[in-house]
Amino acid sequence: MSKQLTSTKTKITGFVIVVAIIAAIGGALFGYDIGVISGAILFITQQFHLASTAEEITTSAVLIGAIIGAMFGGFAADRFGRRNSIIFAAIIFIVGTAISVIARDDFVLVMGRVTVGISIGVASFIVPMYISEVAPPHVRGMMTSLNQLAITIGILLAYGVDYLFSASGNWRAMFAAGLILGIMLLVGMIFMPFSPRWLLSKRRTQEAQKELQKLRGTSDVKAEIQETEEEIESEKGSGGLKALEAPALRMPLIIGIGLAILQQVTGVNTVIYYAPTIFEEAGFKSATASIAATVGLGIVNVVMTIVAIFLIDRLGRRPLLLISLAGMVFGLVALGADFIFSRGSTAAGGAFGTVAVISMMIFVASFAIGMGPIFWLLISEIYPLNARGTAMCVATVANWGSNFLIAVTFLSLVSVLGQGGTFLLYAAVGVFAWFFTLRLVPETKGKTLEEIQAHWQSGKHPLEMGKKAESKVVLG
Ligand code: BGC
């Protein structure tokens, strides 16, 4: 490990920016499809006369598909490469959407939605993985978080499209609009390069060199190639599930899976899926007012993700995560208390509704500056190349699995604990997440992926990673 690139600032070329933006359209598919169902389901339920169980299955079909997709995505990423897997995900997305649009009964519709879910499950982690592998280290956080920005834009687009077609009740058009994103991703990715790191792991050195030269805008990429090759050499072992047994992987696995679960069980998607219902419960008189407030939340989500993108490589991952979780807990406690103390009061629709809106905005804003983007970023940074596909896949399955769990338990939790109790429960989990982050989550800001691996190999505690960041000397 002598002549290393380490913290040298690699040039940010126009090409690498285009690559990151095109790949991030995969994130927009993710956001669009978790957002679109909230409006579409109202009309589907009417047309197909769905009972409540069928309605729940139709709503969560994407999540079931995503769990399946995430399971196979790791294999695809390692075997066929990141770029081809994203192309594959775009094709499945287009097929699944087409099935949903033409479905004549609920069974076919659910099949279509599961297919769409499979594509989203694959894309949800291969997109950040791909971007993190092509990005220069000093802006890796920023570029990889474009994926989260695209997720939030996708959600907002879906709210907008739902609103547009809600007068006519045309749910088929709501789904069909997503095709535009799928086609953009498919066509765009055909022109994108392979990940040089993946090529090197397949010993395709010449091609890796060519792709890297294009991405870095210079012919002098020897040091970066050598650094990555050294990393591959030092790992040697095979990929697949076996790779996860390495002792050096234990800690990064705990961190990745832990954050995957905590990102979901603090309740963000109850807000994404049920915001209009929560607003109505909080005293908003008309459906239109509730929808407008929901769009407001979508906008806050996008704007604060943009703020995160600018802070992530400056402030670092850890401080942002800790601020984020503290804000989320504050928002949840305020929301919970509002439901407990204002329920049935004459203020309903007045102070009750206002506090509900403000606390939900605080919650979503706080999620967006940390927990949203940083979970996906960290799992694309902290695993060694030979296990990256498999380990990210395990964390992603844990994320979608917890998303599903929260979706199917939220309404039952509310009937047992009430809205107030449910949000306070999420707040308690948020406090746990804060301590988990404080004790275990490392600072990866400015480190090359190779340095991060060297750290795990050394067996040092995760928190020591950040301490070394500033003192690293560039050799050669
Ligand atoms: C989460 C999603 C969530 C979205 C909201 C993502 O990071 O993984 O479950 O819906 O953020 O912006």
mmCIF file with all atom_site columns, C-alpha atoms and ligand atoms in Angstrom, residues 30 34 148 151-152 155 263-264 269 272 301 367 372 376 399 403, ligand 1:
data_model
loop_
_atom_site.group_PDB
_atom_site.id
_atom_site.type_symbol
_atom_site.label_atom_id
_atom_site.label_alt_id
_atom_site.label_comp_id
_atom_site.label_asym_id
_atom_site.label_entity_id
_atom_site.label_seq_id
_atom_site.pdbx_PDB_ins_code
_atom_site.Cartn_x
_atom_site.Cartn_y
_atom_site.Cartn_z
_atom_site.occupancy
_atom_site.B_iso_or_equiv
_atom_site.pdbx_formal_charge
_atom_site.auth_seq_id
_atom_site.auth_comp_id
_atom_site.auth_asym_id
_atom_site.auth_atom_id
_atom_site.pdbx_PDB_model_num
ATOM   1  C CA . PHE A 1 30  ? -38.096 3.500  -6.960 1.00 0.00 ? 30  PHE A CA 1
ATOM   2  C CA . ILE A 1 34  ? -43.825 3.734  -3.906 1.00 0.00 ? 34  ILE A CA 1
ATOM   3  C CA . GLN A 1 148 ? -31.782 9.439  -2.966 1.00 0.00 ? 148 GLN A CA 1
ATOM   4  C CA . ILE A 1 151 ? -36.125 8.761  -5.113 1.00 0.00 ? 151 ILE A CA 1
ATOM   5  C CA . THR A 1 152 ? -37.636 11.869 -3.550 1.00 0.00 ? 152 THR A CA 1
ATOM   6  C CA . ILE A 1 155 ? -42.243 10.348 -5.037 1.00 0.00 ? 155 ILE A CA 1
ATOM   7  C CA . GLN A 1 263 ? -34.163 3.451  8.437  1.00 0.00 ? 263 GLN A CA 1
ATOM   8  C CA . GLN A 1 264 ? -37.556 1.778  8.093  1.00 0.00 ? 264 GLN A CA 1
ATOM   9  C CA . ASN A 1 269 ? -42.975 5.226  4.976  1.00 0.00 ? 269 ASN A CA 1
ATOM   10 C CA . ILE A 1 272 ? -45.161 8.544  2.685  1.00 0.00 ? 272 ILE A CA 1
ATOM   11 C CA . ASN A 1 301 ? -38.271 15.818 1.183  1.00 0.00 ? 301 ASN A CA 1
ATOM   12 C CA . PHE A 1 367 ? -34.975 12.072 7.544  1.00 0.00 ? 367 PHE A CA 1
ATOM   13 C CA . GLY A 1 372 ? -32.543 8.786  3.857  1.00 0.00 ? 372 GLY A CA 1
ATOM   14 C CA . TRP A 1 376 ? -27.825 3.890  0.883  1.00 0.00 ? 376 TRP A CA 1
ATOM   15 C CA . ASN A 1 399 ? -34.498 -2.692 4.253  1.00 0.00 ? 399 ASN A CA 1
ATOM   16 C CA . ASN A 1 403 ? -40.504 -1.562 4.888  1.00 0.00 ? 403 ASN A CA 1
HETATM 17 C C1 . BGC B 2 .   ? -36.067 4.854  1.783  1.00 0.00 ? 1   BGC B C1 1
HETATM 18 C C2 . BGC B 2 .   ? -37.468 4.655  1.323  1.00 0.00 ? 1   BGC B C2 1
HETATM 19 C C3 . BGC B 2 .   ? -38.252 5.920  1.526  1.00 0.00 ? 1   BGC B C3 1
HETATM 20 C C4 . BGC B 2 .   ? -37.565 7.102  0.875  1.00 0.00 ? 1   BGC B C4 1
HETATM 21 C C5 . BGC B 2 .   ? -38.265 8.394  1.226  1.00 0.00 ? 1   BGC B C5 1
HETATM 22 C C6 . BGC B 2 .   ? -35.465 6.016  1.052  1.00 0.00 ? 1   BGC B C6 1
HETATM 23 O O1 . BGC B 2 .   ? -34.147 6.208  1.467  1.00 0.00 ? 1   BGC B O1 1
HETATM 24 O O2 . BGC B 2 .   ? -35.303 3.689  1.587  1.00 0.00 ? 1   BGC B O2 1
HETATM 25 O O3 . BGC B 2 .   ? -38.049 3.576  1.999  1.00 0.00 ? 1   BGC B O3 1
HETATM 26 O O4 . BGC B 2 .   ? -39.542 5.799  0.984  1.00 0.00 ? 1   BGC B O4 1
HETATM 27 O O5 . BGC B 2 .   ? -36.225 7.177  1.280  1.00 0.00 ? 1   BGC B O5 1
HETATM 28 O O6 . BGC B 2 .   ? -37.630 9.520  0.706  1.00 0.00 ? 1   BGC B O6 1
#
